[in-house]
mmCIF file of C-alpha atoms and ligand atoms in Angstrom:
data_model
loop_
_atom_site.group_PDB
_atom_site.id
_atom_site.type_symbol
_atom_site.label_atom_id
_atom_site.label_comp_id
_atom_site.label_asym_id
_atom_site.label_seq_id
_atom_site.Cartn_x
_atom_site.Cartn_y
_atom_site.Cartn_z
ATOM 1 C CA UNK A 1 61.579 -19.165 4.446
ATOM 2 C CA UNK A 2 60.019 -22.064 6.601
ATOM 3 C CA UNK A 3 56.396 -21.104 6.403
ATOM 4 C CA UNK A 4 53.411 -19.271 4.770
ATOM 5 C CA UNK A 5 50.013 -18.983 6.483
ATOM 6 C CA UNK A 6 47.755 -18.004 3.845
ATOM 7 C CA UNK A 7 44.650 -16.657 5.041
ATOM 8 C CA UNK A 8 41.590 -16.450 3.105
ATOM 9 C CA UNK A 9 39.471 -13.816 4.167
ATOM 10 C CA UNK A 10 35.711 -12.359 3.299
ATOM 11 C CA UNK A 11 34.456 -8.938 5.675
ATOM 12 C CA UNK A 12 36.254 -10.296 8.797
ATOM 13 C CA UNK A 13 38.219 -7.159 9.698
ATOM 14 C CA UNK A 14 37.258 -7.496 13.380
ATOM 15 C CA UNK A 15 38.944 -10.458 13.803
ATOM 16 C CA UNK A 16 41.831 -10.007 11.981
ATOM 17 C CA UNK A 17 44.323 -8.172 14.606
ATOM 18 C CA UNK A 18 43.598 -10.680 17.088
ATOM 19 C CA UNK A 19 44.620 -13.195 14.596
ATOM 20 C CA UNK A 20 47.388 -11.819 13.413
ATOM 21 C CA UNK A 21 48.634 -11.055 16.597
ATOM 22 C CA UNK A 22 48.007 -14.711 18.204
ATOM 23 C CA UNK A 23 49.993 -16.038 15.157
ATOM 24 C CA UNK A 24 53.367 -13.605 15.475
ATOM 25 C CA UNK A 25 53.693 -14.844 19.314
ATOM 26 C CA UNK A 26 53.357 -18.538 17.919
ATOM 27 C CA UNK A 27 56.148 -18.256 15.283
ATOM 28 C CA UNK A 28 58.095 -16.105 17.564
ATOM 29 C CA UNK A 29 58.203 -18.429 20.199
ATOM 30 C CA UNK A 30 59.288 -21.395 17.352
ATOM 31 C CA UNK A 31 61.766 -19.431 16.050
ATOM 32 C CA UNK A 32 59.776 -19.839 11.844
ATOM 33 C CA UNK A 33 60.809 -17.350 9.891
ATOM 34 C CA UNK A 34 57.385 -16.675 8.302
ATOM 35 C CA UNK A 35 54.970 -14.664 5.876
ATOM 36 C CA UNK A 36 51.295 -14.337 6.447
ATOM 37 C CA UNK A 37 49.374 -14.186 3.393
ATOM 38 C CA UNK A 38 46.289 -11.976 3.642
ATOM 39 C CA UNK A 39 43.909 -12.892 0.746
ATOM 40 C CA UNK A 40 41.086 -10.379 0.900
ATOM 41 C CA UNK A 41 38.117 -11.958 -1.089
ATOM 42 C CA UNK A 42 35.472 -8.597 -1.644
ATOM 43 C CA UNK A 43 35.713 -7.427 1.518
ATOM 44 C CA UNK A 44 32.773 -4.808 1.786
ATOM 45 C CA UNK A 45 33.853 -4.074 5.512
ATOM 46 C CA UNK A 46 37.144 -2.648 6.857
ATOM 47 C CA UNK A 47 39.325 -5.397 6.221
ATOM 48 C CA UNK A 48 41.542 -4.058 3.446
ATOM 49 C CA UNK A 49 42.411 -1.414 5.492
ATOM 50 C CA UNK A 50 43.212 -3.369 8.704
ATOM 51 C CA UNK A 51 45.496 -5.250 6.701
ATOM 52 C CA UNK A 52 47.253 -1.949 5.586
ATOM 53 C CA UNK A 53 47.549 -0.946 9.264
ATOM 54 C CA UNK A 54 48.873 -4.936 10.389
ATOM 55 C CA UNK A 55 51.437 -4.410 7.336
ATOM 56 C CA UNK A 56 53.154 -1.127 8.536
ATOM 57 C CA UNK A 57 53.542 -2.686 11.579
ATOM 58 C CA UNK A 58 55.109 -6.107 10.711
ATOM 59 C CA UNK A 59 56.491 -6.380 7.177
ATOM 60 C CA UNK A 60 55.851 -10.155 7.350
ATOM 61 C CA UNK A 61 51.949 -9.462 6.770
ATOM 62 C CA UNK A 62 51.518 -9.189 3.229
ATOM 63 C CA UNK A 63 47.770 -8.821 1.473
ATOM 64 C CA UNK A 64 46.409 -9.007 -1.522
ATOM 65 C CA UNK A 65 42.636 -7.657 -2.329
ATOM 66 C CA UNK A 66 39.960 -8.762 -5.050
ATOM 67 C CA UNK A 67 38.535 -6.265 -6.506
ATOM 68 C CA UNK A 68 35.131 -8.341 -5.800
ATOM 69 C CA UNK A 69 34.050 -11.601 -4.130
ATOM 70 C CA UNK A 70 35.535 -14.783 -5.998
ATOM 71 C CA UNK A 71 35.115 -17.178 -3.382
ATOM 72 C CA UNK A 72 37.466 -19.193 -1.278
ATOM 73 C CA UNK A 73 38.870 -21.350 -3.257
ATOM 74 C CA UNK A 74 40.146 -18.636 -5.406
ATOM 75 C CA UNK A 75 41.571 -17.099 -2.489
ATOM 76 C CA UNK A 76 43.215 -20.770 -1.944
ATOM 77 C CA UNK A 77 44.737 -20.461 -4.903
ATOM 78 C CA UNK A 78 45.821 -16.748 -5.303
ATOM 79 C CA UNK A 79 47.173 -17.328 -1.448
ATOM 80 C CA UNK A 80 49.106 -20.391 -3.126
ATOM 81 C CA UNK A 81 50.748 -18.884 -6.151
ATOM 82 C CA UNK A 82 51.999 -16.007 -4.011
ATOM 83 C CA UNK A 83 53.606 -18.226 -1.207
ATOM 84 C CA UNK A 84 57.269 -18.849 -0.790
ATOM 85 C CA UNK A 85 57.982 -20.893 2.463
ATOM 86 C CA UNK A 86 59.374 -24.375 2.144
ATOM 87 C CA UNK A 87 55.804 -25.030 4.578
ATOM 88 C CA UNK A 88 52.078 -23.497 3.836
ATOM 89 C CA UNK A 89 49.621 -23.639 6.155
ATOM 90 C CA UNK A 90 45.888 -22.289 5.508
ATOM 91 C CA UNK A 91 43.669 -21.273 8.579
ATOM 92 C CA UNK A 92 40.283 -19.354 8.498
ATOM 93 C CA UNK A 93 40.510 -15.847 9.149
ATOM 94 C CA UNK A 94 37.428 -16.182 11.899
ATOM 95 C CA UNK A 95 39.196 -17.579 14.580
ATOM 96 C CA UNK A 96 37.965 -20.732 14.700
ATOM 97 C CA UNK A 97 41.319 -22.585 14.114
ATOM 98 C CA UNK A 98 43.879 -21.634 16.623
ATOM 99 C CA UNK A 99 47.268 -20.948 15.404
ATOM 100 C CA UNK A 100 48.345 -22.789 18.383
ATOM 101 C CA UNK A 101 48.119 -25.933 16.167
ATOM 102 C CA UNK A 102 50.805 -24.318 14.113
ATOM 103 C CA UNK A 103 53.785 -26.069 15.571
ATOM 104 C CA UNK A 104 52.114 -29.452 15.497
ATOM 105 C CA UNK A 105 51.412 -29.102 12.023
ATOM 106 C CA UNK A 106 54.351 -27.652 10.691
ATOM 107 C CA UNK A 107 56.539 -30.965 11.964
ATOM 108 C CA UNK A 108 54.359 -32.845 10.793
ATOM 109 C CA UNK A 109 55.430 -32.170 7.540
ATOM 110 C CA UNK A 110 58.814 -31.203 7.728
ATOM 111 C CA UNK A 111 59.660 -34.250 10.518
ATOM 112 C CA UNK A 112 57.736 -37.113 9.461
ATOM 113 C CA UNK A 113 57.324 -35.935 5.864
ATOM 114 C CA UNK A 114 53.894 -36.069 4.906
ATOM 115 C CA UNK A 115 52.905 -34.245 1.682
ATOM 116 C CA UNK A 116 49.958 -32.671 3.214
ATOM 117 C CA UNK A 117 48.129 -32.793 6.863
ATOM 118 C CA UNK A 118 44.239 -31.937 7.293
ATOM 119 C CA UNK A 119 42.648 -30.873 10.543
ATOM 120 C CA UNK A 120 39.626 -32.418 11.888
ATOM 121 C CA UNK A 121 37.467 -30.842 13.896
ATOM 122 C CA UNK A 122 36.233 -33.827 16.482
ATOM 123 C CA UNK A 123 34.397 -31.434 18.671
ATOM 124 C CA UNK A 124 32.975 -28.571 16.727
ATOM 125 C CA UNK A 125 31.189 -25.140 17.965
ATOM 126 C CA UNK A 126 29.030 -24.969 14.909
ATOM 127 C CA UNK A 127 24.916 -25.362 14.709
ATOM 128 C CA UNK A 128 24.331 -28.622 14.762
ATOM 129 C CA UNK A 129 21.253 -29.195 12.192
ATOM 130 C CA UNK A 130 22.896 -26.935 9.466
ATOM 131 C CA UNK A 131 26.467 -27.758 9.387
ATOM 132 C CA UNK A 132 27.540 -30.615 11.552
ATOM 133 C CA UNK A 133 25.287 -33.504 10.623
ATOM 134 C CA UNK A 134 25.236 -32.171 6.989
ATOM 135 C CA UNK A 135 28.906 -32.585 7.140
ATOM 136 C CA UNK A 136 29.161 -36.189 8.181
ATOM 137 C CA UNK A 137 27.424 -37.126 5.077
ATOM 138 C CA UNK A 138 29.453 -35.179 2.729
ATOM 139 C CA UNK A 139 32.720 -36.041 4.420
ATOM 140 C CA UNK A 140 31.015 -39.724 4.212
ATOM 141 C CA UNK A 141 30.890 -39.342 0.471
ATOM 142 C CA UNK A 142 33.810 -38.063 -0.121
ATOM 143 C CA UNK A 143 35.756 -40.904 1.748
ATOM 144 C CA UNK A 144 33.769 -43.449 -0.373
ATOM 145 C CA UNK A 145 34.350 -41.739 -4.020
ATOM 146 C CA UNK A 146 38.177 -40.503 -3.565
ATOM 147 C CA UNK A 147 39.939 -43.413 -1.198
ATOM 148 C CA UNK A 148 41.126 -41.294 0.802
ATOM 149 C CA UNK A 149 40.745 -41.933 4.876
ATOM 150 C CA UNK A 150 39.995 -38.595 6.654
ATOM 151 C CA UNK A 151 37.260 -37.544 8.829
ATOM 152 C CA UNK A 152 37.445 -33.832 8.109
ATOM 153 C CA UNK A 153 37.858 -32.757 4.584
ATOM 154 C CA UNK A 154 36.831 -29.544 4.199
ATOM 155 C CA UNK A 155 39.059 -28.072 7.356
ATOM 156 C CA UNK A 156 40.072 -24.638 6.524
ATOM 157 C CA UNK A 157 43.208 -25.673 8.671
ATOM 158 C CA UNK A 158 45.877 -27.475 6.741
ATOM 159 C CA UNK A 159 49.395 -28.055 5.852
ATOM 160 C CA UNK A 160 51.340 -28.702 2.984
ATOM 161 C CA UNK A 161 54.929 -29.577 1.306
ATOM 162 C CA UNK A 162 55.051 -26.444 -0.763
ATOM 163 C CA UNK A 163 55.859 -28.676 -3.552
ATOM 164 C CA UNK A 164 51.712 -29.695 -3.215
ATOM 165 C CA UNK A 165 50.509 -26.286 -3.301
ATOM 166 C CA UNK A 166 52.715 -25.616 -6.333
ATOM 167 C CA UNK A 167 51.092 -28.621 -7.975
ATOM 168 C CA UNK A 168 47.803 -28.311 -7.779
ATOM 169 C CA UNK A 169 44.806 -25.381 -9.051
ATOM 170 C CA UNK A 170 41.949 -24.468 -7.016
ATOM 171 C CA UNK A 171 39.313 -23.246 -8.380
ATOM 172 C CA UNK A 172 35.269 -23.013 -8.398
ATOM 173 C CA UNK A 173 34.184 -24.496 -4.727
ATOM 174 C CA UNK A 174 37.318 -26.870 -4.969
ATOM 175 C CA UNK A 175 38.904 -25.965 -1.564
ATOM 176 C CA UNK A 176 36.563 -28.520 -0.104
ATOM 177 C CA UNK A 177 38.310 -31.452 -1.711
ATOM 178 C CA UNK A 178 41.994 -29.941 -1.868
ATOM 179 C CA UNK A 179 42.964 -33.575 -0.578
ATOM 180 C CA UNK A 180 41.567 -35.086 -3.329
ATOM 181 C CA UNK A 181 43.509 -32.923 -5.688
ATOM 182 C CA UNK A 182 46.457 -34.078 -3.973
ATOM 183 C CA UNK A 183 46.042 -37.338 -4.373
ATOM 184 C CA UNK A 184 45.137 -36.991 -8.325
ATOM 185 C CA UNK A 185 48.327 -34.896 -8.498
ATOM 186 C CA UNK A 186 50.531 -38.057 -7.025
ATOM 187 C CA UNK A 187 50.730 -37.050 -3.129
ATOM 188 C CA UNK A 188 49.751 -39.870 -1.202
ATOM 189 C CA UNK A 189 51.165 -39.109 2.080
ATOM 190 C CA UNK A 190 48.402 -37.802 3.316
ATOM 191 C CA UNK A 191 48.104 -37.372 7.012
ATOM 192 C CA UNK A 192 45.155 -36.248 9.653
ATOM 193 C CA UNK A 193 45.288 -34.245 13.298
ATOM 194 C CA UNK A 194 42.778 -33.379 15.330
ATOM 195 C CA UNK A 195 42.560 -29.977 16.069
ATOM 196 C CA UNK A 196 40.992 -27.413 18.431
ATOM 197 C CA UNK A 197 37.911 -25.585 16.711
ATOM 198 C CA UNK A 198 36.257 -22.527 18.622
ATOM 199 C CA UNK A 199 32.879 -20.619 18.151
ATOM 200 C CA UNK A 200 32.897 -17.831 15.640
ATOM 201 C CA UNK A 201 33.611 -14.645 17.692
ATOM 202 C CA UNK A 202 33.036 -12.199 15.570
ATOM 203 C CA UNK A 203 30.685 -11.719 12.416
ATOM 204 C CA UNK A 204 28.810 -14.467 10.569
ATOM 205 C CA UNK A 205 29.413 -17.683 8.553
ATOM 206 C CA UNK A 206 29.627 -16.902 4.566
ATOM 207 C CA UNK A 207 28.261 -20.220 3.361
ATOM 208 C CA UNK A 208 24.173 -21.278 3.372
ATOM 209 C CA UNK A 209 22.587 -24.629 2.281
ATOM 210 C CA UNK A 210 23.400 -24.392 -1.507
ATOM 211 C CA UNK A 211 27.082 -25.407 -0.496
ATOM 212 C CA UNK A 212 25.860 -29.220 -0.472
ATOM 213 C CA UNK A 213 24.461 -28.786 -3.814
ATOM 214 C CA UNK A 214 27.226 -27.474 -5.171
ATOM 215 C CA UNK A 215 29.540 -29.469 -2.566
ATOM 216 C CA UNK A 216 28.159 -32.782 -4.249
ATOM 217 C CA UNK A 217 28.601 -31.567 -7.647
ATOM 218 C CA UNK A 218 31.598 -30.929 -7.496
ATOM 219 C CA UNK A 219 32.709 -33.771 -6.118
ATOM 220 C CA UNK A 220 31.221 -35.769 -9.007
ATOM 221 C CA UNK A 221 32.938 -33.772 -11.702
ATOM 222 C CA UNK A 222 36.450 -33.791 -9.366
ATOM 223 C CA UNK A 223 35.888 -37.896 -9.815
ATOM 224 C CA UNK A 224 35.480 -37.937 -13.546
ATOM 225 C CA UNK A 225 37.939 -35.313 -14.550
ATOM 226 C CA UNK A 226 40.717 -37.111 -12.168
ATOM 227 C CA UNK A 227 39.954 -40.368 -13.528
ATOM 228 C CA UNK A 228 38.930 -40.278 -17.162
ATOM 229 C CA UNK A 229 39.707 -36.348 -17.984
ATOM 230 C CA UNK A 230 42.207 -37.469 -20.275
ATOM 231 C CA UNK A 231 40.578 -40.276 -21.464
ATOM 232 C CA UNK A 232 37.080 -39.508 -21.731
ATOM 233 C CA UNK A 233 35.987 -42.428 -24.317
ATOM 234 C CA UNK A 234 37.349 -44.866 -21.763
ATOM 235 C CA UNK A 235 34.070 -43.626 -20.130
ATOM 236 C CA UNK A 236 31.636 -42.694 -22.540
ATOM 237 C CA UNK A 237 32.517 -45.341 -25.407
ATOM 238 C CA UNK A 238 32.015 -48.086 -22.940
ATOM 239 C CA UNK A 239 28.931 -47.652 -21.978
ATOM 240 C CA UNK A 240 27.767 -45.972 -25.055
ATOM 241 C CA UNK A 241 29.113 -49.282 -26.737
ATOM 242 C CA UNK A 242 27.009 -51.443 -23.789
ATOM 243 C CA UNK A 243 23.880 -49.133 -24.694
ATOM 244 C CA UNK A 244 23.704 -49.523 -28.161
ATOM 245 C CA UNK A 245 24.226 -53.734 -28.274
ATOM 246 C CA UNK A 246 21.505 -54.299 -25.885
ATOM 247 C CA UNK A 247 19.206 -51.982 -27.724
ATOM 248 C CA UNK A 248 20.729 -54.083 -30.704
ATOM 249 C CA UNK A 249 19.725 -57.441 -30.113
ATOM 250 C CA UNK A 250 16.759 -56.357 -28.480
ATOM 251 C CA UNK A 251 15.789 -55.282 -32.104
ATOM 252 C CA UNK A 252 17.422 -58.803 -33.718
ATOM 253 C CA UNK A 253 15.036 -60.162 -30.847
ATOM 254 C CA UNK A 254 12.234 -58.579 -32.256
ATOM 255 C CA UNK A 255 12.854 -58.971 -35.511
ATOM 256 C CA UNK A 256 13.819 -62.760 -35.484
ATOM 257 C CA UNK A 257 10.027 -63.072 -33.721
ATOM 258 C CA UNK A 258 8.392 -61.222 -36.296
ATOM 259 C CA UNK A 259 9.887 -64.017 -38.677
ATOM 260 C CA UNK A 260 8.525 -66.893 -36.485
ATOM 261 C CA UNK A 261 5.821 -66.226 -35.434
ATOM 262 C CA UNK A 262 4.776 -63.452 -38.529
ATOM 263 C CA UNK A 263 1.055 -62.564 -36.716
ATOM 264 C CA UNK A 264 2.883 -60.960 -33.961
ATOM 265 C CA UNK A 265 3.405 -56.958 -34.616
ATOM 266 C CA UNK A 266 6.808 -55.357 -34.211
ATOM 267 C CA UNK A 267 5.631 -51.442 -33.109
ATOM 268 C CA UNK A 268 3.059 -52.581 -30.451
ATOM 269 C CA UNK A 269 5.375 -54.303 -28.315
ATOM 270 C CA UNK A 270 6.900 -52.477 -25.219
ATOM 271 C CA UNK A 271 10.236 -54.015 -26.388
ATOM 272 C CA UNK A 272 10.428 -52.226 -29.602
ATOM 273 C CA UNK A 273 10.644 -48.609 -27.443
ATOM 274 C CA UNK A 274 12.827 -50.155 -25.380
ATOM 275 C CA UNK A 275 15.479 -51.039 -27.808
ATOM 276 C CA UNK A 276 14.996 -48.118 -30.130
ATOM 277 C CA UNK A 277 15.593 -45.589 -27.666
ATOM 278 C CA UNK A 278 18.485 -47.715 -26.167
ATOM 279 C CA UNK A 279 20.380 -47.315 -29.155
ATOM 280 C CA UNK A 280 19.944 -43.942 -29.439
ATOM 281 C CA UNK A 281 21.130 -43.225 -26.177
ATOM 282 C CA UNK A 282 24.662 -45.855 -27.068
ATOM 283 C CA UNK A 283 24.850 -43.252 -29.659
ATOM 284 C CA UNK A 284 24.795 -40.184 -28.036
ATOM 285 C CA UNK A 285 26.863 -41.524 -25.413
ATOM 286 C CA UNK A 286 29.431 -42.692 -28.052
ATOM 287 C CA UNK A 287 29.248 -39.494 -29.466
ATOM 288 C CA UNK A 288 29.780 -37.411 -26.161
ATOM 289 C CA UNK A 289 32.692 -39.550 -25.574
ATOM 290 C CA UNK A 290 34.267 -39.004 -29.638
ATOM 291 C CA UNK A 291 33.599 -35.377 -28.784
ATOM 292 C CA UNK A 292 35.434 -34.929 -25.087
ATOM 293 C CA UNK A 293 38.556 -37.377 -27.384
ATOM 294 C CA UNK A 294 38.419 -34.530 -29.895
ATOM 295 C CA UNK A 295 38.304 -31.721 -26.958
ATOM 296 C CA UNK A 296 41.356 -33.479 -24.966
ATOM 297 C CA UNK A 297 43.214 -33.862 -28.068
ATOM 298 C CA UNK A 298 43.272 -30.003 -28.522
ATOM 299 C CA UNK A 299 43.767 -29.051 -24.883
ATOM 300 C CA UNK A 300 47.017 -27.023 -24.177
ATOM 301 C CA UNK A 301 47.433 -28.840 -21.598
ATOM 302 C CA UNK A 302 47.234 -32.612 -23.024
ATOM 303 C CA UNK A 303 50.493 -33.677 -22.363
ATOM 304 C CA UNK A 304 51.278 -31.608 -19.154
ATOM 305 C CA UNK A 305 52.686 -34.280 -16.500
ATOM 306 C CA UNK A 306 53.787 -33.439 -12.860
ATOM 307 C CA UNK A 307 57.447 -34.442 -12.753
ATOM 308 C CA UNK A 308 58.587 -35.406 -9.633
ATOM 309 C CA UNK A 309 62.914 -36.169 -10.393
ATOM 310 C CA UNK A 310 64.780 -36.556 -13.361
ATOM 311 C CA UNK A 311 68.089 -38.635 -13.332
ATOM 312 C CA UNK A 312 70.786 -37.679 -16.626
ATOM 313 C CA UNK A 313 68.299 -35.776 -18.231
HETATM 314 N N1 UDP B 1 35.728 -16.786 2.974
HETATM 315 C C1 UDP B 1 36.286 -16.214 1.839
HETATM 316 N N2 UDP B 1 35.494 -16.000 0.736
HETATM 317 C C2 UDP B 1 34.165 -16.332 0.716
HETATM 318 C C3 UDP B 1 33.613 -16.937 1.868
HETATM 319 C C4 UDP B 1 34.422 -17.150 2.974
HETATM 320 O O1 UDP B 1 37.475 -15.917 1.815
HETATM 321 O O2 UDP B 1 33.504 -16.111 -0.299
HETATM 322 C C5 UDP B 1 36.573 -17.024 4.157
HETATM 323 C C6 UDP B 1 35.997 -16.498 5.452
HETATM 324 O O3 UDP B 1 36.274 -15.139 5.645
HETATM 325 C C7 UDP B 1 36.689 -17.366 6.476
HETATM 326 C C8 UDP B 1 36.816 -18.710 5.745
HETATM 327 O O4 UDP B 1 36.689 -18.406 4.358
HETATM 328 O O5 UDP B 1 37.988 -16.895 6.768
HETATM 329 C C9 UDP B 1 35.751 -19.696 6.203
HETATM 330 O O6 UDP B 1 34.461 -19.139 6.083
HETATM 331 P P1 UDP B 1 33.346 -19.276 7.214
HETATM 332 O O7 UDP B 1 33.972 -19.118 8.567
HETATM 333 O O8 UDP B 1 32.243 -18.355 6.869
HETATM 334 O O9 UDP B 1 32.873 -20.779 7.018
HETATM 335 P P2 UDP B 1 32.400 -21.783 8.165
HETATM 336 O O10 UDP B 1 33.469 -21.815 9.216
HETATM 337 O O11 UDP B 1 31.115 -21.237 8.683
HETATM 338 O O12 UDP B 1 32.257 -23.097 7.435
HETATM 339 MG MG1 MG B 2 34.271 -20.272 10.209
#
């Protein structure tokens, strides 16, 4: 099969034949032969059953429901598993993206091989205060912490080498950085278009303000795990080590005054707090990082590498 849309979907059952419709004349006209992946996140609203009606009318619709609201990345990921074209692409279920971009994105991929390709929005139809300016500093961030030089990462449009979708688990609010996972898991071909983004035509938005709380969050723990998640005293040890030799000869300081100059006190100097609770903090830090060693070590998944060829073997 050449392609999977997989289409993550919360209470949007207006939209939905409109969509699906718009995306059978694409692939039609391009010849794909094609699956469109449904994934129903705790719909309260009709949706389930629009999908039922789509499916007994092309048998290339398939859905699958939550029984409640997990979120999108789980969608993502459900979406993902269940895919079997040689090409996924993701779009929001609103409208917003056009399938029209289909094409574009699909050769992309299979023509000048990239692993994956993210959209980016230039021109966006969404409020300004609460989404668009708040983006640029979170897409900002992200460029800084993960390398990786795109305007637009948290696109719901996309496309990707099935091989990256097979690679890679999305889970908690992790659909935001799915290029960073990506990367972590080895894909570095990692390409950008900019792509046609319309107002919301039916229903509302599903995410508020506490998705840049959460947003930044995760992006710190998506930095740590990738980089030190298998090392975790590489991290913690050092500057647990650091900690606990400044607090160190702080106290040697201290102590070698106390011998010079004997009138001075040890406890009534700033220093002495200083140090003390230095080294305690070395400690703990040393501690956290013997402790995540000891976790890692026990993991399942400890010595799970992505393989990308074999030769003989
Ligand atoms: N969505 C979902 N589960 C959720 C929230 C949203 O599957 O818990 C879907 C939603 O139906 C839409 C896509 O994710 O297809 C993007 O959501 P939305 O359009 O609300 O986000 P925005 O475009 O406002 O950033
Ligand atoms: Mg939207």
């Amino acid at each position: 099969m050449n392609l999977s849309l997989v289409i993550p979907l919360k209470d949007e059952a207006e939209s939905l034949p409109e969509l699906c419709a718009w995306i059978e004349r694409v692939v039609t006209a391009n010849n794909y032969s094609y699956e469109i992946i449904l994934v129903d996140d705790g719909s309260t609203d009709d949706s389930w059953n629009v999908i039922q009606q789509l499916r007994s009318v092309n048998q290339n619709i398939k859905g699958i429901r939550f029984q409640r609201n997990y979120g999108k990345s789980a969608a993502l990921n459900e979406g993902f598993k269940a895919s079997s074209g040689d090409v996924v692409i993701t779009m929001d279920a609103d409208l917003q993206d056009s399938p029209d971009e289909i094409p574009e994105l699909y050769n992309m991929i299979v023509r000048d091989g990239y692993n994956m390709v993210s959209g980016w929005k230039k021109v966006r139809y969404d409020n300004t205060l609460t989404k668009n300016i708040p983006s640029k500093f979170f897409n900002a961030a992200t460029r800084k912490m993960s390398g990786i030089r795109l305007h637009d990462f948290n696109c719901g449009l996309k496309s990707y080498n099935a091989k990256v979708v097979k690679s890679i688990e999305v889970y908690g609010e992790m659909h935001r950085y799915i290029p960073v996972l990506a990367k972590w898991a080895g894909f570095r071909k990692i390409g950008e278009k900019v792509v046609e983004h319309r107002k919301r035509k039916y229903g509302v938005t599903k995410f508020g303000w506490s998705r840049f709380i959460n947003g930044f969050l995760d992006l710190t723990t998506i930095t740590f795990v990738g980089r030190f998640g298998k090392r975790p005293m590489h991290f913690f040890g050092l500057w647990g080590t650091i900690f606990f030799i400044l607090g160190f000869l702080s106290s040697f300081y201290l102590i070698v005054s106390k011998i010079i100059e004997p009138e001075y006190g040890i406890t009534n100097r700033p220093v002495f707090y200083i140090a003390l609770t230095v080294m305690i903090i070395g400690s703990q830090l040393f501690l956290a990082g013997f402790i995540g060693e000891l976790i890692s070590r026990n993991a399942p998944e400890r010595n799970f590498y992505l393989i990308e060829e074999k030769a003989g073997i």
